């Protein structure tokens, strides 16, 4: 029964991965007006499945046995780790915020490792370094590329009618490439603990996990697609090519080395970088950007605390550490509540502005 529940939670998590991370991959093509929302989600689901099935194995090894020894993952531990990550990600989807599934998954595994004092600290530091450097690199690259796109000769070619078909095909291709890279990197977050606990083999894990990630794109991905495509900044075709190409390249390279990285953070940072180059510092003051930054900080802490608390309570039957963690949980949910209120206030202000216009 526990095995069935663990697999169910893992696949539920995979669906939320599709909604939160993979759907953002086609946000560029959608935001640029190249494809409609339905087609964007369909193409993304196909690409993300093949990315998971063909290239997800290395990151699965990292999640399953690279952060903690695979001996840590019993069926019960895998179930709790996945449940903690899935709950964290589901909360973020309710708020409509792109969230790094890598952060919530790794946070949950770390929570289990803290309980049993069995963490590979060197690997964790290496992963967190990539969490920090990759969004910054994407932001800087996007700014540099945006200024390059202002070159007179290049701008003249892009404004010519013959450039539109080329840019249209390129932005869709790079969006598919980014979705493919999302499958490579993110499916491990849902099936890694199952593989670590020997519930699934690596091959079965990435196949079925990939299918459920693709299903999540189709069923739950519209909110994040809307956020990345429309709410942060307006995008041109050439800007979309830069953003998708940057994100896909970084994530694919990381996946080949088995490093789970925040694809959504990388993509969103690139979008913000384009907006910064075009609009200046005002883009950094938008409510949606503030919400993104807050969730990026909260998500790994929330999943780590949930995992640690549930293992202590349900498996170790130890209530004393839970008292200390209770304050952290209250603080995290308080931040999410404030974010919800801020989001409503921003929406009301935008509606009022539209009415005045």
XYZ file of C-alpha atoms in Angstrom:
357
model
C 0.000 0.000 0.000
C 2.804 2.435 0.858
C 4.467 1.654 -2.459
C 1.269 2.450 -4.374
C 0.825 5.689 -2.452
C 4.456 6.697 -3.067
C 4.114 6.073 -6.827
C 0.839 8.014 -6.887
C 2.394 10.995 -5.109
C 5.437 10.844 -7.388
C 3.284 11.001 -10.501
C 1.135 13.750 -8.971
C 4.367 15.652 -8.350
C 5.367 15.014 -11.962
C 2.122 16.617 -13.143
C 2.830 19.690 -11.044
C 6.344 19.789 -12.484
C 4.764 19.999 -15.907
C 2.507 22.812 -14.754
C 5.170 24.858 -13.012
C 8.409 24.324 -14.884
C 7.890 22.758 -18.261
C 4.988 25.009 -19.262
C 7.203 28.052 -18.811
C 9.480 26.720 -21.553
C 7.017 27.685 -24.279
C 6.124 30.950 -22.589
C 8.437 32.794 -24.962
C 6.763 31.561 -28.154
C 3.351 32.227 -26.625
C 4.284 35.666 -25.310
C 5.721 36.622 -28.682
C 2.422 35.751 -30.355
C 3.840 32.978 -32.538
C 1.562 30.229 -31.207
C -1.683 30.241 -29.258
C -1.907 28.842 -25.747
C -3.348 25.453 -26.707
C -0.692 24.758 -29.331
C 2.091 25.973 -27.020
C 1.043 23.525 -24.302
C 0.697 20.644 -26.767
C 4.149 21.169 -28.294
C 5.669 21.581 -24.844
C 4.151 18.318 -23.584
C 5.601 16.350 -26.507
C 9.077 17.843 -26.178
C 9.246 17.481 -22.400
C 8.314 13.779 -22.592
C 11.078 12.977 -25.040
C 13.564 15.019 -23.001
C 12.725 13.012 -19.886
C 12.712 9.640 -21.635
C 15.908 10.124 -23.611
C 18.061 12.197 -21.263
C 16.741 12.193 -17.704
C 18.850 9.376 -16.278
C 21.845 11.323 -14.918
C 19.806 13.746 -12.801
C 17.739 10.807 -11.497
C 20.974 9.325 -10.117
C 21.772 12.589 -8.337
C 18.357 12.916 -6.674
C 18.195 9.204 -5.830
C 21.690 8.680 -4.452
C 23.829 11.816 -4.883
C 22.458 14.023 -2.077
C 21.928 11.278 0.492
C 22.931 7.591 0.278
C 20.285 5.527 -1.480
C 20.097 3.420 1.691
C 18.329 6.423 3.271
C 15.395 5.954 0.887
C 13.021 3.394 2.308
C 9.533 3.308 0.821
C 8.230 5.402 3.718
C 10.984 8.006 3.395
C 10.508 8.262 -0.370
C 6.780 8.756 0.170
C 7.308 11.588 2.669
C 9.992 13.274 0.571
C 7.755 13.269 -2.487
C 4.705 14.393 -0.516
C 6.618 17.346 0.961
C 7.897 18.438 -2.439
C 4.506 17.960 -4.115
C 2.681 19.993 -1.470
C 5.197 22.825 -1.787
C 4.899 22.885 -5.562
C 1.110 22.617 -5.475
C 0.943 25.698 -3.235
C 3.078 27.611 -5.714
C 0.815 26.562 -8.592
C -2.179 27.885 -6.663
C -0.415 31.256 -6.469
C 0.349 31.046 -10.211
C 4.085 31.564 -9.710
C 6.806 29.780 -11.741
C 8.688 27.692 -9.201
C 11.880 25.671 -9.404
C 10.971 22.038 -8.928
C 14.666 21.339 -8.383
C 14.641 23.494 -5.267
C 11.612 21.851 -3.679
C 12.820 18.351 -4.567
C 16.349 18.872 -3.282
C 14.977 20.652 -0.195
C 12.817 17.629 0.621
C 15.714 15.218 0.221
C 17.897 17.431 2.427
C 15.177 17.358 5.096
C 15.420 13.559 5.178
C 19.210 13.736 5.243
C 19.147 16.084 8.244
C 17.019 13.634 10.208
C 19.469 10.786 9.636
C 22.623 12.947 9.400
C 23.531 11.418 6.058
C 24.078 14.341 3.716
C 26.725 14.606 0.984
C 27.572 18.231 1.754
C 30.017 18.637 -1.125
C 27.340 17.712 -3.650
C 24.789 19.989 -2.008
C 27.165 22.964 -2.081
C 27.894 22.270 -5.744
C 24.183 22.151 -6.582
C 23.435 25.349 -4.657
C 26.300 27.096 -6.430
C 24.600 26.328 -9.731
C 21.279 27.534 -8.322
C 22.922 30.865 -7.616
C 25.088 31.318 -10.683
C 22.797 30.103 -13.469
C 19.984 32.680 -13.035
C 22.573 35.461 -12.684
C 24.347 34.284 -15.829
C 21.041 34.123 -17.711
C 20.157 37.652 -16.549
C 23.518 39.073 -17.676
C 23.489 37.217 -21.001
C 19.990 38.505 -21.721
C 21.028 42.105 -21.040
C 24.088 41.806 -23.287
C 22.038 40.168 -26.025
C 19.353 42.855 -25.781
C 21.948 45.557 -26.375
C 23.407 43.538 -29.252
C 19.962 43.361 -30.843
C 19.942 47.159 -30.937
C 22.774 47.112 -33.497
C 21.587 49.144 -36.518
C 22.392 46.541 -39.180
C 20.935 43.685 -37.195
C 17.889 45.722 -36.268
C 17.336 46.639 -39.923
C 17.364 42.968 -40.928
C 15.002 41.980 -38.113
C 12.533 44.686 -39.128
C 12.470 43.435 -42.724
C 9.456 41.275 -43.714
C 11.708 38.388 -44.793
C 13.039 38.031 -41.230
C 9.651 37.217 -39.716
C 9.349 33.603 -40.989
C 12.930 32.851 -39.942
C 12.458 34.252 -36.443
C 9.084 32.541 -36.088
C 10.521 29.107 -36.840
C 13.555 29.765 -34.661
C 11.600 30.861 -31.581
C 9.367 27.769 -31.762
C 12.366 25.453 -32.279
C 14.235 26.971 -29.330
C 11.096 26.772 -27.202
C 10.902 23.058 -27.968
C 14.601 22.738 -27.165
C 13.964 24.397 -23.813
C 11.032 22.082 -23.093
C 13.231 19.103 -24.030
C 15.866 20.308 -21.563
C 13.146 20.713 -18.923
C 12.260 17.060 -19.314
C 15.907 16.046 -18.994
C 16.386 17.961 -15.780
C 13.038 18.007 -13.991
C 11.611 14.492 -14.279
C 14.221 13.328 -11.759
C 12.627 15.523 -9.109
C 9.513 13.333 -9.178
C 10.971 9.870 -9.738
C 14.447 10.171 -8.176
C 13.284 9.149 -4.667
C 11.295 6.258 -6.156
C 14.392 5.031 -7.972
C 16.514 5.581 -4.847
C 14.097 3.392 -2.852
C 14.182 0.729 -5.626
C 10.446 1.145 -6.209
C 11.077 1.858 -9.904
C 14.009 1.215 -12.182
C 15.620 4.252 -13.798
C 14.169 3.333 -17.197
C 10.614 2.915 -15.934
C 10.917 6.010 -13.788
C 11.911 8.387 -16.576
C 9.341 6.896 -18.999
C 6.292 7.082 -16.740
C 7.509 10.233 -15.047
C 7.884 11.855 -18.442
C 4.326 10.907 -19.392
C 2.892 12.491 -16.260
C 5.005 15.638 -16.658
C 3.582 15.940 -20.173
C 0.067 15.444 -18.813
C 0.669 18.175 -16.238
C 1.668 20.589 -18.995
C -1.634 20.019 -20.792
C -3.909 20.060 -17.749
C -2.322 22.544 -15.336
C 0.215 24.587 -17.278
C -1.873 27.544 -18.463
C -1.254 29.827 -15.462
C 2.524 29.666 -15.554
C 2.470 29.993 -19.338
C 0.458 33.188 -18.929
C 2.807 34.515 -16.241
C 6.026 33.999 -18.194
C 4.549 34.957 -21.542
C 2.480 38.031 -20.740
C 2.778 39.436 -17.229
C 6.492 40.205 -16.861
C 7.345 42.116 -20.043
C 6.390 42.229 -23.712
C 8.655 40.115 -25.915
C 9.790 40.301 -29.530
C 10.664 37.270 -31.606
C 14.404 37.878 -31.517
C 14.301 38.381 -27.747
C 12.426 35.117 -27.371
C 15.150 33.322 -29.317
C 17.816 34.655 -26.967
C 15.893 33.693 -23.839
C 14.947 30.172 -24.906
C 18.377 29.452 -26.368
C 20.137 30.597 -23.202
C 17.922 28.575 -20.878
C 17.953 25.420 -22.956
C 21.731 25.427 -23.377
C 22.463 25.951 -19.683
C 19.996 23.309 -18.525
C 21.038 20.712 -21.095
C 24.696 21.008 -20.119
C 23.801 20.739 -16.429
C 21.615 17.687 -17.116
C 24.424 15.862 -18.869
C 26.463 16.228 -15.666
C 23.530 15.196 -13.462
C 23.014 18.597 -11.820
C 19.415 19.640 -11.052
C 19.154 23.334 -11.891
C 16.275 25.839 -11.720
C 15.081 26.025 -15.333
C 12.177 28.313 -14.498
C 14.463 30.704 -12.628
C 16.850 30.739 -15.578
C 14.071 31.450 -18.083
C 12.387 34.053 -15.898
C 15.720 35.762 -15.145
C 16.354 36.008 -18.882
C 12.942 37.594 -19.409
C 13.629 40.087 -16.616
C 17.055 40.810 -18.155
C 15.422 41.669 -21.493
C 12.953 43.896 -19.687
C 15.768 45.558 -17.733
C 17.645 46.397 -20.936
C 14.527 47.838 -22.551
C 12.725 49.474 -19.622
C 15.402 50.070 -17.019
C 15.061 49.469 -13.283
C 11.266 49.809 -13.398
C 10.974 46.156 -14.452
C 12.517 45.108 -11.127
C 9.758 46.856 -9.191
C 6.845 44.965 -10.692
C 4.779 42.968 -8.221
C 5.111 39.742 -10.187
C 8.916 39.899 -10.016
C 8.826 40.433 -6.259
C 6.555 37.422 -5.912
C 8.912 35.287 -7.995
C 11.926 36.213 -5.897
C 10.054 35.503 -2.666
C 8.869 32.052 -3.738
C 12.371 31.134 -4.930
C 13.598 31.680 -1.363
C 10.618 30.129 0.398
C 10.211 26.955 -1.689
C 13.292 24.920 -0.647
C 12.872 25.934 2.992
C 9.213 24.937 2.983
C 9.820 21.516 1.435
C 12.826 20.848 3.677
C 10.885 21.694 6.845
C 7.864 19.662 5.753
C 10.018 16.626 4.983
C 11.971 16.884 8.235
C 8.823 17.372 10.313
C 6.835 14.539 8.765
C 9.714 12.053 9.110
C 10.237 12.991 12.756
C 6.531 12.708 13.498
C 5.446 9.687 11.472
C 8.567 7.519 11.404
C 10.758 8.526 14.345
C 7.812 9.471 16.613
C 9.837 12.376 17.943
C 7.857 15.552 18.667
C 10.561 17.754 20.190
C 12.264 18.877 16.956
C 8.822 19.546 15.496
C 8.186 22.283 18.047
C 11.204 24.215 16.777
C 10.226 23.682 13.150
C 6.665 24.809 13.813
C 7.749 28.424 14.000
C 9.495 28.129 10.645
C 6.380 26.662 9.034
C 4.203 29.440 10.431
C 6.633 32.028 9.050
C 6.682 30.423 5.599
C 2.910 30.246 5.328
C 2.742 33.833 6.583
C 4.943 34.926 3.696
C 2.767 33.033 1.210
C -0.337 34.673 2.692
C 1.178 38.144 2.341
C 2.114 37.328 -1.251
C -1.468 36.347 -1.980
C -2.724 39.655 -0.607
C -0.105 41.576 -2.583
C -1.090 39.745 -5.748
C -4.745 40.711 -5.238
C -3.748 44.337 -4.595
C -1.635 44.456 -7.759
C -4.483 42.971 -9.803
C -6.972 45.523 -8.437
C -4.555 48.370 -9.208
C -4.089 47.126 -12.765
C -7.864 46.858 -13.256
C -8.334 50.377 -11.913
C -5.689 51.701 -14.289
C -7.409 50.013 -17.230
C -10.755 51.530 -16.230
C -9.199 55.001 -16.160
C -7.767 54.475 -19.630
